[in-house]
PDB file of C-alpha atoms in Angstrom:
ATOM      1  CA  UNK A   4      -6.254 -11.720  -8.947  1.00 50.00           C
ATOM      2  CA  UNK A   5      -4.224 -10.525 -12.008  1.00 53.00           C
ATOM      3  CA  UNK A   6      -1.470  -8.035 -10.787  1.00 61.00           C
ATOM      4  CA  UNK A   7      -1.273  -6.330 -14.215  1.00 66.00           C
ATOM      5  CA  UNK A   8      -4.922  -5.203 -13.691  1.00 81.00           C
ATOM      6  CA  UNK A   9      -4.370  -3.645 -10.263  1.00 89.00           C
ATOM      7  CA  UNK A  10      -4.395   0.093  -9.903  1.00 90.00           C
ATOM      8  CA  UNK A  11      -0.969   1.196  -8.747  1.00 90.00           C
ATOM      9  CA  UNK A  12      -0.665   3.857  -5.974  1.00 92.00           C
ATOM     10  CA  UNK A  13       2.901   5.029  -5.453  1.00 92.00           C
ATOM     11  CA  UNK A  14       3.505   6.624  -2.065  1.00 90.00           C
ATOM     12  CA  UNK A  15       6.780   7.833  -0.483  1.00 86.00           C
ATOM     13  CA  UNK A  16       5.812   8.250   3.080  1.00 87.00           C
ATOM     14  CA  UNK A  17       3.556   6.852   5.873  1.00 87.00           C
ATOM     15  CA  UNK A  18       1.737  10.236   5.857  1.00 91.00           C
ATOM     16  CA  UNK A  19       1.052  10.024   2.178  1.00 93.00           C
ATOM     17  CA  UNK A  20      -0.253   6.443   2.791  1.00 93.00           C
ATOM     18  CA  UNK A  21      -2.509   7.593   5.676  1.00 94.00           C
ATOM     19  CA  UNK A  22      -4.009  10.394   3.557  1.00 95.00           C
ATOM     20  CA  UNK A  23      -4.574   8.110   0.522  1.00 95.00           C
ATOM     21  CA  UNK A  24      -6.334   5.510   2.755  1.00 94.00           C
ATOM     22  CA  UNK A  25      -8.524   8.081   4.369  1.00 94.00           C
ATOM     23  CA  UNK A  26      -9.716   9.304   0.844  1.00 94.00           C
ATOM     24  CA  UNK A  27      -9.631   5.910  -1.080  1.00 92.00           C
ATOM     25  CA  UNK A  28     -12.717   5.666  -3.261  1.00 91.00           C
ATOM     26  CA  UNK A  29     -15.323   3.199  -1.815  1.00 90.00           C
ATOM     27  CA  UNK A  30     -15.523   1.585  -5.315  1.00 91.00           C
ATOM     28  CA  UNK A  31     -11.810   0.518  -5.078  1.00 92.00           C
ATOM     29  CA  UNK A  32     -11.639  -3.018  -3.525  1.00 92.00           C
ATOM     30  CA  UNK A  33      -8.037  -3.903  -4.311  1.00 93.00           C
ATOM     31  CA  UNK A  34      -4.785  -2.207  -5.558  1.00 94.00           C
ATOM     32  CA  UNK A  35      -0.951  -2.405  -5.673  1.00 94.00           C
ATOM     33  CA  UNK A  36       0.532  -0.095  -3.182  1.00 92.00           C
ATOM     34  CA  UNK A  37       4.119   0.896  -4.019  1.00 91.00           C
ATOM     35  CA  UNK A  38       6.441   2.109  -1.277  1.00 87.00           C
ATOM     36  CA  UNK A  39      10.216   2.571  -1.142  1.00 82.00           C
ATOM     37  CA  UNK A  40      12.142  -0.646  -0.161  1.00 74.00           C
ATOM     38  CA  UNK A  41      14.358   1.012   2.354  1.00 65.00           C
ATOM     39  CA  UNK A  42      13.439   4.072   4.210  1.00 57.00           C
ATOM     40  CA  UNK A  43      15.529   7.069   3.435  1.00 58.00           C
ATOM     41  CA  UNK A  44      15.232  10.841   4.080  1.00 53.00           C
ATOM     42  CA  UNK A  45      11.540  11.622   3.398  1.00 55.00           C
ATOM     43  CA  UNK A  46      10.638   7.926   2.722  1.00 58.00           C
ATOM     44  CA  UNK A  47       9.673   6.603   6.103  1.00 57.00           C
ATOM     45  CA  UNK A  48       7.334   3.707   5.230  1.00 72.00           C
ATOM     46  CA  UNK A  49       8.397   0.551   7.106  1.00 78.00           C
ATOM     47  CA  UNK A  50       6.614  -2.654   6.538  1.00 80.00           C
ATOM     48  CA  UNK A  51       5.199  -2.492  10.097  1.00 85.00           C
ATOM     49  CA  UNK A  52       3.839   1.046   9.404  1.00 86.00           C
ATOM     50  CA  UNK A  53       2.213  -0.053   6.191  1.00 90.00           C
ATOM     51  CA  UNK A  54       0.506  -3.007   7.927  1.00 91.00           C
ATOM     52  CA  UNK A  55      -0.738  -0.745  10.838  1.00 93.00           C
ATOM     53  CA  UNK A  56      -2.026   1.910   8.619  1.00 94.00           C
ATOM     54  CA  UNK A  57      -3.830  -0.496   6.307  1.00 94.00           C
ATOM     55  CA  UNK A  58      -5.480  -2.197   9.310  1.00 95.00           C
ATOM     56  CA  UNK A  59      -6.595   1.005  10.839  1.00 95.00           C
ATOM     57  CA  UNK A  60      -8.373   1.985   7.594  1.00 94.00           C
ATOM     58  CA  UNK A  61      -9.939  -1.439   6.889  1.00 94.00           C
ATOM     59  CA  UNK A  62      -7.394  -2.790   4.444  1.00 95.00           C
ATOM     60  CA  UNK A  63      -5.165  -5.778   4.502  1.00 95.00           C
ATOM     61  CA  UNK A  64      -2.095  -6.708   2.521  1.00 92.00           C
ATOM     62  CA  UNK A  65      -2.033 -10.388   1.247  1.00 83.00           C
ATOM     63  CA  UNK A  66       1.276 -10.298  -0.568  1.00 89.00           C
ATOM     64  CA  UNK A  67       4.380  -8.190  -1.046  1.00 88.00           C
ATOM     65  CA  UNK A  68       6.817  -8.109  -3.994  1.00 88.00           C
ATOM     66  CA  UNK A  69      10.155  -6.341  -4.640  1.00 86.00           C
ATOM     67  CA  UNK A  70       9.771  -4.208  -7.704  1.00 84.00           C
ATOM     68  CA  UNK A  71      12.440  -2.671  -9.854  1.00 78.00           C
ATOM     69  CA  UNK A  72      13.649   0.871  -9.094  1.00 74.00           C
ATOM     70  CA  UNK A  73      13.712   0.393  -5.386  1.00 75.00           C
ATOM     71  CA  UNK A  74      10.077  -0.168  -4.857  1.00 85.00           C
ATOM     72  CA  UNK A  75       8.085  -2.644  -2.742  1.00 88.00           C
ATOM     73  CA  UNK A  76       4.645  -3.646  -4.128  1.00 91.00           C
ATOM     74  CA  UNK A  77       1.845  -4.571  -1.624  1.00 92.00           C
ATOM     75  CA  UNK A  78      -1.240  -6.324  -2.948  1.00 94.00           C
ATOM     76  CA  UNK A  79      -3.932  -4.700  -0.812  1.00 95.00           C
ATOM     77  CA  UNK A  80      -7.619  -5.159  -0.468  1.00 94.00           C
ATOM     78  CA  UNK A  81     -10.403  -4.065   1.623  1.00 93.00           C
ATOM     79  CA  UNK A  82     -11.047  -6.310   4.671  1.00 90.00           C
ATOM     80  CA  UNK A  83     -13.841  -8.825   3.989  1.00 81.00           C
ATOM     81  CA  UNK A  84     -13.548  -8.720   0.263  1.00 68.00           C
TER      82      UNK A  84
END
């Protein structure tokens, strides 16, 4: 899977992630989720929270990458794809 072709979704909090996952288009089978590297005020997305939320909504994260500007990229896909 070419990372450059993945749709990037930038989210700052676990609440934003949960809301996005609940509304993710059925046609989207994979994406690059970008979250803050280290939680700070208003940015409360820990690695465990991301994994838990993805699993609860039928998604999995295969790989994670440290991105520039304090972001962590999660290559995500729908379970079973």
